[in-house]
Amino acid sequence: MIKVEHLYKDYAEDIKVLHDVNFTFEDGKTYAIIGSSGGGKSTFIRCLNMLEVPTSGTITLDGTVVNDPKTDLTKIREKMGMVFQNFNLFEHMVAKKNVAYALMKVKGMEKEQAYEKAVEMLEKVGLGHRVNSYPHQLSGGEKQRVAIARALAMEPEILLCDEPTSALDPEMTTEVLKVLKSLSHTGLTMIVVTHEMAFAREVADYILYMDQGEITECSTPAEFFTNAKTERARQFVANML
Amino acid sequence: MTLRFDRLGPYLPFLLNGIWPVIILSLVAAFFGCVIGFIAALAKRRGGAIGKIFGAYIDFFRGTPAFVQLYFVHMALPQILKFNWPGWLSCVIVFSLNSGAYLAEVMRAGIEGIDRGQIEAAKALGVKSKDITRDIIVPQALRKILPAMFNEFIALTKETSIVSVVGMMDLMRRSSIIQGTLYITFEPLLVVLVVYYLLNKILSFCGKCLERKLKYD
Ligand SMILES: Nc1ncnc2c1ncn2[C@@H]1O[C@H](COP(=O)(O)OP(=O)(O)OP(=O)(O)O)[C@@H](O)[C@H]1O
Ligand SMILES: [Mg+2]
């Protein structure tokens, strides 16, 4: 469970991005975060694993305050996988090493075991035949699936995804969303920032609407798409569909 | 005019032995230059007072001729410090600092060119920053800057042709001794040019090999 209380994030004196965000993510649920550009979605999701340091407020993961300077971030990050818009694969490592690397460095696995697990994870995302390819030899969709395998290999409790399909063309978007869909409701908590309304509607348990640095609503997809709570959200839905 | 390479013949070993000061000085200065450059690059990136000092050092050594730097260290500094040191030491100091300044800029560009996203991905996986530097940043930065680094090494090797001014028995010095003895200029200098050329061909070949070897993990 991630509990976010009074979260503020300013990048500078005059760039105040998050204003008093409060929310609790329940275990095992899938959340889609949507909202117009610049609303603070990326900033919010990046605060959860401390890629951005909150200005004030607290984020608590299973009772541990994530943004306490005394907290061991390694432990927190082991529990939270992250998938990025631009894949961010290690360009100098083949697919299986991309997956195996953190297993060895962070989980302390033996090389052989780590690679075995890496291959197994890559097979799970349909890339059993690509384990020895370098990122530059892969398509966008394949890269993103490697990135998902890399995050999942660590056996996180939570998977954060920031626009995982925004850099992909429609065909590849489908293959990546299929993988993400298969992960939902498997016990993993998923928090996905997305512009894919069909995915949000079909897969998410809850839709969080973020607007101008606040979560203005949390609704089920059925509620959100038919009767969003705020005028701005209704406008957003109308524009998207 | 006729060329008298036959007269040069007996002096050829004497001339060619001048390659050793060139090679040894280049290697030593390249080594210290890399160390100094790496430290200076990191310090300058950090900023602050120390960053400024390193920035000034880089700027100064890149902005003045190596020839004058060498003269200064060997002739001018002893005058105020009141003791002398051998020519080779002046050479090591000047060429290390000089190539360090150039390499610092090359390395800084390499470090800054690393994709932030990969560093974030590694952080998000819980990788420690020491491991990120060693396994993600350095290998990729090194690969990217290798051609520029070898350019600096080649420039350094060529630059060492001035060391005879502090008494080193390098190729240039030996060729001018031969000129004075045999009264031939063209032949020994042509040999010196060819030797420098071959030396740098070999160096750039090594660079290419290393590049290929480092291409991937
Ligand atoms: N590192 C940064 N420094 C300064 N300002 C930033 C930084 N990162 C983001 N911002 C600003 O914060 C605001 C929110 O950005 P954020 O990326 O969180 O929005 P978003 O909802 O993810 O938008 P998008 O849908 O376009 O990805 C924007 O106005 C952006 O310009
Ligand atoms: Mg964003």
Tab-separated table of N, CA and C in Angstrom, chain A residues 31-157:
chain	number	residue	atom	x	y	z
A	31	TYR	N	-4.180	1.141	-11.507
A	31	TYR	CA	-4.603	2.542	-11.571
A	31	TYR	C	-4.121	3.156	-12.874
A	32	ALA	N	-5.004	3.861	-13.541
A	32	ALA	CA	-4.569	4.627	-14.709
A	32	ALA	C	-4.598	6.094	-14.329
A	33	ILE	N	-3.477	6.780	-14.547
A	33	ILE	CA	-3.443	8.216	-14.274
A	33	ILE	C	-3.549	8.941	-15.604
A	34	ILE	N	-4.565	9.750	-15.755
A	34	ILE	CA	-4.713	10.490	-16.994
A	34	ILE	C	-4.890	11.979	-16.697
A	35	GLY	N	-4.785	12.765	-17.724
A	35	GLY	CA	-4.912	14.200	-17.547
A	35	GLY	C	-4.146	14.914	-18.628
A	36	SER	N	-4.402	16.190	-18.756
A	36	SER	CA	-3.787	16.899	-19.870
A	36	SER	C	-2.311	17.156	-19.599
A	37	SER	N	-1.608	17.468	-20.660
A	37	SER	CA	-0.161	17.621	-20.615
A	37	SER	C	0.262	18.715	-19.636
A	38	GLY	N	1.316	18.455	-18.904
A	38	GLY	CA	1.821	19.449	-17.963
A	38	GLY	C	1.106	19.445	-16.628
A	39	GLY	N	0.192	18.509	-16.446
A	39	GLY	CA	-0.591	18.472	-15.211
A	39	GLY	C	0.161	17.906	-14.017
A	40	GLY	N	1.351	17.317	-14.273
A	40	GLY	CA	2.148	16.804	-13.166
A	40	GLY	C	2.113	15.296	-13.009
A	41	LYS	N	1.624	14.588	-14.013
A	41	LYS	CA	1.525	13.122	-13.914
A	41	LYS	C	2.899	12.475	-13.762
A	42	SER	N	3.816	12.883	-14.642
A	42	SER	CA	5.164	12.297	-14.560
A	42	SER	C	5.823	12.660	-13.242
A	43	THR	N	5.684	13.913	-12.865
A	43	THR	CA	6.290	14.362	-11.610
A	43	THR	C	5.762	13.517	-10.451
A	44	PHE	N	4.464	13.285	-10.444
A	44	PHE	CA	3.848	12.525	-9.362
A	44	PHE	C	4.393	11.099	-9.312
A	45	ILE	N	4.363	10.422	-10.447
A	45	ILE	CA	4.774	9.013	-10.452
A	45	ILE	C	6.265	8.891	-10.124
A	46	ARG	N	7.047	9.901	-10.529
A	46	ARG	CA	8.488	9.872	-10.252
A	46	ARG	C	8.810	10.194	-8.798
A	47	CYS	N	7.898	10.886	-8.144
A	47	CYS	CA	8.080	11.105	-6.704
A	47	CYS	C	7.905	9.793	-5.933
A	48	LEU	N	7.057	8.905	-6.450
A	48	LEU	CA	6.757	7.680	-5.713
A	48	LEU	C	8.000	6.835	-5.480
A	49	ASN	N	8.919	6.806	-6.465
A	49	ASN	CA	10.159	6.054	-6.236
A	49	ASN	C	11.369	6.969	-6.097
A	50	MET	N	11.084	8.237	-5.794
A	50	MET	CA	12.144	9.184	-5.441
A	50	MET	C	13.092	9.517	-6.595
A	51	LEU	N	12.645	9.354	-7.834
A	51	LEU	CA	13.452	9.908	-8.923
A	51	LEU	C	13.345	11.426	-8.864
A	52	GLU	N	12.217	11.907	-8.332
A	52	GLU	CA	12.114	13.318	-7.965
A	52	GLU	C	11.927	13.355	-6.455
A	53	VAL	N	12.616	14.268	-5.812
A	53	VAL	CA	12.501	14.380	-4.367
A	53	VAL	C	11.373	15.363	-4.041
A	54	PRO	N	10.355	14.898	-3.321
A	54	PRO	CA	9.252	15.802	-2.991
A	54	PRO	C	9.729	17.011	-2.195
A	55	THR	N	9.060	18.133	-2.400
A	55	THR	CA	9.406	19.332	-1.641
A	55	THR	C	8.893	19.209	-0.207
A	56	SER	N	7.675	18.702	-0.076
A	56	SER	CA	7.174	18.395	1.267
A	56	SER	C	6.069	17.363	1.160
A	57	GLY	N	5.628	16.885	2.313
A	57	GLY	CA	4.631	15.822	2.342
A	57	GLY	C	5.298	14.491	2.600
A	58	THR	N	4.499	13.439	2.703
A	58	THR	CA	5.093	12.120	2.927
A	58	THR	C	4.512	11.089	1.978
A	59	ILE	N	5.369	10.153	1.613
A	59	ILE	CA	4.968	8.995	0.825
A	59	ILE	C	5.357	7.788	1.660
A	60	THR	N	4.389	6.945	1.944
A	60	THR	CA	4.648	5.803	2.811
A	60	THR	C	4.379	4.516	2.051
A	61	LEU	N	5.374	3.633	2.050
A	61	LEU	CA	5.196	2.334	1.406
A	61	LEU	C	5.225	1.268	2.488
A	62	ASP	N	4.100	0.577	2.668
A	62	ASP	CA	3.993	-0.473	3.691
A	62	ASP	C	4.583	-0.018	5.022
A	63	GLY	N	4.257	1.193	5.428
A	63	GLY	CA	4.697	1.675	6.737
A	63	GLY	C	6.046	2.381	6.745
A	64	THR	N	6.809	2.302	5.661
A	64	THR	CA	8.109	2.986	5.619
A	64	THR	C	7.956	4.310	4.871
A	65	VAL	N	8.475	5.375	5.466
A	65	VAL	CA	8.394	6.672	4.792
A	65	VAL	C	9.466	6.714	3.695
A	66	VAL	N	9.004	6.736	2.455
A	66	VAL	CA	9.908	6.654	1.308
A	66	VAL	C	10.824	7.870	1.239
A	67	ASN	N	10.267	9.048	1.488
A	67	ASN	CA	11.058	10.269	1.325
A	67	ASN	C	11.703	10.746	2.621
A	68	ASP	N	11.952	9.806	3.518
A	68	ASP	CA	12.744	10.112	4.707
A	68	ASP	C	14.212	9.877	4.330
A	69	PRO	N	15.066	10.887	4.545
A	69	PRO	CA	16.464	10.729	4.143
A	69	PRO	C	17.138	9.497	4.765
A	70	LYS	N	16.592	9.013	5.887
A	70	LYS	CA	17.210	7.863	6.545
A	70	LYS	C	16.793	6.530	5.916
A	71	THR	N	15.772	6.575	5.076
A	71	THR	CA	15.281	5.335	4.465
A	71	THR	C	16.268	4.821	3.419
A	72	ASP	N	16.464	3.509	3.411
A	72	ASP	CA	17.329	2.890	2.412
A	72	ASP	C	16.557	2.786	1.097
A	73	LEU	N	16.908	3.674	0.169
A	73	LEU	CA	16.154	3.737	-1.092
A	73	LEU	C	16.251	2.442	-1.899
A	74	THR	N	17.378	1.750	-1.744
A	74	THR	CA	17.536	0.500	-2.480
A	74	THR	C	16.405	-0.474	-2.154
A	75	LYS	N	16.093	-0.559	-0.873
A	75	LYS	CA	15.024	-1.466	-0.424
A	75	LYS	C	13.681	-1.062	-1.034
A	76	ILE	N	13.435	0.254	-1.035
A	76	ILE	CA	12.178	0.765	-1.576
A	76	ILE	C	12.096	0.479	-3.076
A	77	ARG	N	13.192	0.759	-3.753
A	77	ARG	CA	13.177	0.621	-5.209
A	77	ARG	C	13.125	-0.841	-5.646
A	78	GLU	N	13.597	-1.725	-4.783
A	78	GLU	CA	13.461	-3.151	-5.087
A	78	GLU	C	11.998	-3.559	-5.170
A	79	LYS	N	11.175	-2.863	-4.392
A	79	LYS	CA	9.751	-3.216	-4.365
A	79	LYS	C	8.952	-2.528	-5.463
A	80	MET	N	9.589	-1.508	-6.084
A	80	MET	CA	8.865	-0.737	-7.099
A	80	MET	C	9.599	-0.770	-8.422
A	81	GLY	N	9.021	-1.455	-9.394
A	81	GLY	CA	9.625	-1.437	-10.728
A	81	GLY	C	9.145	-0.211	-11.477
A	82	MET	N	9.916	0.191	-12.504
A	82	MET	CA	9.449	1.330	-13.285
A	82	MET	C	9.716	1.103	-14.774
A	83	VAL	N	8.719	1.484	-15.562
A	83	VAL	CA	8.836	1.404	-17.015
A	83	VAL	C	8.671	2.819	-17.563
A	84	PHE	N	9.590	3.208	-18.444
A	84	PHE	CA	9.641	4.597	-18.914
A	84	PHE	C	9.123	4.726	-20.348
A	85	GLN	N	8.778	5.927	-20.690
A	85	GLN	CA	8.332	6.211	-22.059
A	85	GLN	C	9.413	5.858	-23.095
A	86	ASN	N	10.653	6.225	-22.767
A	86	ASN	CA	11.744	6.002	-23.728
A	86	ASN	C	12.549	4.740	-23.453
A	87	PHE	N	11.946	3.780	-22.802
A	87	PHE	CA	12.512	2.451	-22.547
A	87	PHE	C	13.720	2.480	-21.619
A	88	ASN	N	14.683	3.360	-21.937
A	88	ASN	CA	15.877	3.489	-21.100
A	88	ASN	C	16.616	2.181	-20.863
A	89	LEU	N	16.730	1.391	-21.912
A	89	LEU	CA	17.534	0.175	-21.791
A	89	LEU	C	19.014	0.553	-21.740
A	90	PHE	N	19.813	-0.323	-21.145
A	90	PHE	CA	21.261	-0.101	-21.132
A	90	PHE	C	21.764	-0.467	-22.527
A	91	GLU	N	22.201	0.540	-23.256
A	91	GLU	CA	22.473	0.371	-24.683
A	91	GLU	C	23.645	-0.567	-24.974
A	92	HIS	N	24.522	-0.716	-24.007
A	92	HIS	CA	25.711	-1.534	-24.249
A	92	HIS	C	25.554	-2.969	-23.764
A	93	MET	N	24.327	-3.323	-23.394
A	93	MET	CA	24.111	-4.684	-22.898
A	93	MET	C	23.045	-5.378	-23.742
A	94	VAL	N	23.224	-6.663	-23.998
A	94	VAL	CA	22.190	-7.402	-24.724
A	94	VAL	C	20.954	-7.525	-23.834
A	95	ALA	N	19.850	-7.920	-24.461
A	95	ALA	CA	18.571	-7.963	-23.745
A	95	ALA	C	18.669	-8.747	-22.434
A	96	LYS	N	19.278	-9.936	-22.509
A	96	LYS	CA	19.269	-10.747	-21.280
A	96	LYS	C	20.146	-10.142	-20.195
A	97	LYS	N	21.190	-9.390	-20.610
A	97	LYS	CA	22.011	-8.754	-19.579
A	97	LYS	C	21.294	-7.540	-18.995
A	98	ASN	N	20.517	-6.850	-19.833
A	98	ASN	CA	19.690	-5.760	-19.314
A	98	ASN	C	18.829	-6.257	-18.161
A	99	VAL	N	18.284	-7.448	-18.337
A	99	VAL	CA	17.403	-8.001	-17.313
A	99	VAL	C	18.211	-8.565	-16.143
A	100	ALA	N	19.330	-9.209	-16.472
A	100	ALA	CA	20.094	-9.912	-15.436
A	100	ALA	C	20.901	-8.959	-14.544
A	101	TYR	N	21.261	-7.797	-15.101
A	101	TYR	CA	22.206	-6.915	-14.404
A	101	TYR	C	21.799	-6.577	-12.963
A	102	ALA	N	20.575	-6.077	-12.804
A	102	ALA	CA	20.159	-5.694	-11.450
A	102	ALA	C	19.931	-6.913	-10.562
A	103	LEU	N	19.604	-8.039	-11.183
A	103	LEU	CA	19.453	-9.259	-10.375
A	103	LEU	C	20.770	-9.592	-9.691
A	104	MET	N	21.860	-9.375	-10.418
A	104	MET	CA	23.183	-9.652	-9.846
A	104	MET	C	23.596	-8.542	-8.873
A	105	LYS	N	23.443	-7.288	-9.322
A	105	LYS	CA	23.963	-6.169	-8.528
A	105	LYS	C	23.098	-5.858	-7.307
A	106	VAL	N	21.802	-5.958	-7.462
A	106	VAL	CA	20.917	-5.542	-6.382
A	106	VAL	C	20.437	-6.746	-5.567
A	107	LYS	N	20.046	-7.803	-6.270
A	107	LYS	CA	19.543	-8.986	-5.561
A	107	LYS	C	20.672	-9.935	-5.173
A	108	GLY	N	21.876	-9.676	-5.704
A	108	GLY	CA	23.021	-10.510	-5.345
A	108	GLY	C	22.961	-11.926	-5.887
A	109	MET	N	22.211	-12.123	-6.981
A	109	MET	CA	22.123	-13.470	-7.565
A	109	MET	C	23.427	-13.859	-8.241
A	110	GLU	N	23.680	-15.154	-8.312
A	110	GLU	CA	24.816	-15.657	-9.085
A	110	GLU	C	24.540	-15.403	-10.565
A	111	LYS	N	25.629	-15.264	-11.315
A	111	LYS	CA	25.510	-14.937	-12.730
A	111	LYS	C	24.606	-15.918	-13.483
A	112	GLU	N	24.867	-17.201	-13.258
A	112	GLU	CA	24.144	-18.223	-14.005
A	112	GLU	C	22.644	-18.173	-13.731
A	113	GLN	N	22.344	-18.072	-12.452
A	113	GLN	CA	20.943	-17.983	-12.011
A	113	GLN	C	20.261	-16.756	-12.596
A	114	ALA	N	20.991	-15.635	-12.549
A	114	ALA	CA	20.434	-14.365	-13.015
A	114	ALA	C	20.098	-14.442	-14.502
A	115	TYR	N	21.013	-15.014	-15.267
A	115	TYR	CA	20.761	-15.125	-16.707
A	115	TYR	C	19.613	-16.086	-17.005
A	116	GLU	N	19.550	-17.145	-16.220
A	116	GLU	CA	18.469	-18.108	-16.398
A	116	GLU	C	17.127	-17.416	-16.191
A	117	LYS	N	17.074	-16.656	-15.107
A	117	LYS	CA	15.843	-15.932	-14.798
A	117	LYS	C	15.546	-14.884	-15.870
A	118	ALA	N	16.596	-14.218	-16.357
A	118	ALA	CA	16.421	-13.185	-17.378
A	118	ALA	C	15.786	-13.785	-18.635
A	119	VAL	N	16.303	-14.938	-19.038
A	119	VAL	CA	15.774	-15.585	-20.245
A	119	VAL	C	14.318	-15.975	-20.027
A	120	GLU	N	14.059	-16.481	-18.852
A	120	GLU	CA	12.688	-16.883	-18.517
A	120	GLU	C	11.731	-15.681	-18.586
A	121	MET	N	12.176	-14.547	-18.042
A	121	MET	CA	11.338	-13.342	-18.065
A	121	MET	C	11.119	-12.848	-19.498
A	122	LEU	N	12.194	-12.921	-20.287
A	122	LEU	CA	12.066	-12.464	-21.678
A	122	LEU	C	11.123	-13.377	-22.457
A	123	GLU	N	11.155	-14.658	-22.152
A	123	GLU	CA	10.217	-15.580	-22.803
A	123	GLU	C	8.785	-15.199	-22.452
A	124	LYS	N	8.584	-14.808	-21.208
A	124	LYS	CA	7.246	-14.436	-20.754
A	124	LYS	C	6.659	-13.261	-21.528
A	125	VAL	N	7.544	-12.331	-21.961
A	125	VAL	CA	7.025	-11.198	-22.731
A	125	VAL	C	7.177	-11.444	-24.235
A	126	GLY	N	7.373	-12.708	-24.599
A	126	GLY	CA	7.408	-13.077	-26.013
A	126	GLY	C	8.695	-12.744	-26.731
A	127	LEU	N	9.810	-12.677	-25.979
A	127	LEU	CA	11.079	-12.316	-26.620
A	127	LEU	C	12.147	-13.385	-26.429
A	128	GLY	N	11.690	-14.622	-26.321
A	128	GLY	CA	12.630	-15.726	-26.144
A	128	GLY	C	13.666	-15.801	-27.251
A	129	HIS	N	13.314	-15.304	-28.434
A	129	HIS	CA	14.222	-15.382	-29.577
A	129	HIS	C	15.128	-14.154	-29.677
A	130	ARG	N	14.987	-13.205	-28.755
A	130	ARG	CA	15.736	-11.950	-28.855
A	130	ARG	C	16.701	-11.731	-27.692
A	131	VAL	N	16.934	-12.761	-26.916
A	131	VAL	CA	17.703	-12.579	-25.678
A	131	VAL	C	19.109	-12.044	-25.911
A	132	ASN	N	19.684	-12.338	-27.076
A	132	ASN	CA	21.057	-11.891	-27.329
A	132	ASN	C	21.141	-10.655	-28.207
A	133	SER	N	20.028	-9.963	-28.378
A	133	SER	CA	20.037	-8.761	-29.203
A	133	SER	C	20.370	-7.539	-28.360
A	134	TYR	N	21.075	-6.607	-28.996
A	134	TYR	CA	21.317	-5.317	-28.356
A	134	TYR	C	20.092	-4.435	-28.565
A	135	PRO	N	19.874	-3.468	-27.670
A	135	PRO	CA	18.702	-2.597	-27.817
A	135	PRO	C	18.552	-1.997	-29.208
A	136	HIS	N	19.668	-1.580	-29.810
A	136	HIS	CA	19.538	-0.930	-31.120
A	136	HIS	C	19.100	-1.897	-32.211
A	137	GLN	N	19.110	-3.177	-31.897
A	137	GLN	CA	18.655	-4.159	-32.884
A	137	GLN	C	17.174	-4.500	-32.706
A	138	LEU	N	16.547	-3.888	-31.706
A	138	LEU	CA	15.149	-4.222	-31.391
A	138	LEU	C	14.206	-3.118	-31.847
A	139	SER	N	12.972	-3.505	-32.117
A	139	SER	CA	11.957	-2.497	-32.430
A	139	SER	C	11.533	-1.825	-31.125
A	140	GLY	N	10.825	-0.711	-31.250
A	140	GLY	CA	10.367	-0.001	-30.061
A	140	GLY	C	9.548	-0.885	-29.132
A	141	GLY	N	8.640	-1.629	-29.726
A	141	GLY	CA	7.780	-2.503	-28.916
A	141	GLY	C	8.587	-3.575	-28.206
A	142	GLU	N	9.584	-4.106	-28.918
A	142	GLU	CA	10.441	-5.122	-28.294
A	142	GLU	C	11.268	-4.517	-27.169
A	143	LYS	N	11.770	-3.301	-27.396
A	143	LYS	CA	12.545	-2.629	-26.340
A	143	LYS	C	11.696	-2.466	-25.093
A	144	GLN	N	10.475	-2.020	-25.304
A	144	GLN	CA	9.627	-1.785	-24.137
A	144	GLN	C	9.311	-3.096	-23.426
A	145	ARG	N	9.185	-4.166	-24.177
A	145	ARG	CA	8.928	-5.451	-23.514
A	145	ARG	C	10.158	-5.928	-22.740
A	146	VAL	N	11.346	-5.641	-23.275
A	146	VAL	CA	12.567	-5.949	-22.502
A	146	VAL	C	12.552	-5.137	-21.202
A	147	ALA	N	12.177	-3.857	-21.328
A	147	ALA	CA	12.148	-2.991	-20.142
A	147	ALA	C	11.148	-3.520	-19.108
A	148	ILE	N	10.030	-4.026	-19.582
A	148	ILE	CA	9.039	-4.592	-18.661
A	148	ILE	C	9.603	-5.850	-17.998
A	149	ALA	N	10.246	-6.690	-18.808
A	149	ALA	CA	10.851	-7.904	-18.255
A	149	ALA	C	11.911	-7.545	-17.213
A	150	ARG	N	12.674	-6.495	-17.491
A	150	ARG	CA	13.728	-6.059	-16.570
A	150	ARG	C	13.131	-5.628	-15.241
A	151	ALA	N	12.026	-4.883	-15.317
A	151	ALA	CA	11.379	-4.435	-14.082
A	151	ALA	C	10.762	-5.616	-13.328
A	152	LEU	N	10.114	-6.517	-14.059
A	152	LEU	CA	9.402	-7.620	-13.405
A	152	LEU	C	10.333	-8.668	-12.817
A	153	ALA	N	11.518	-8.804	-13.412
A	153	ALA	CA	12.459	-9.806	-12.932
A	153	ALA	C	12.813	-9.563	-11.465
A	154	MET	N	12.735	-8.306	-11.057
A	154	MET	CA	13.068	-7.963	-9.668
A	154	MET	C	11.935	-8.342	-8.710
A	155	GLU	N	10.856	-8.859	-9.258
A	155	GLU	CA	9.685	-9.243	-8.474
A	155	GLU	C	9.185	-8.113	-7.592
A	156	PRO	N	8.843	-7.005	-8.224
A	156	PRO	CA	8.358	-5.864	-7.451
A	156	PRO	C	6.915	-6.084	-6.998
A	157	GLU	N	6.514	-5.336	-5.985
A	157	GLU	CA	5.116	-5.382	-5.560
A	157	GLU	C	4.308	-4.389	-6.386
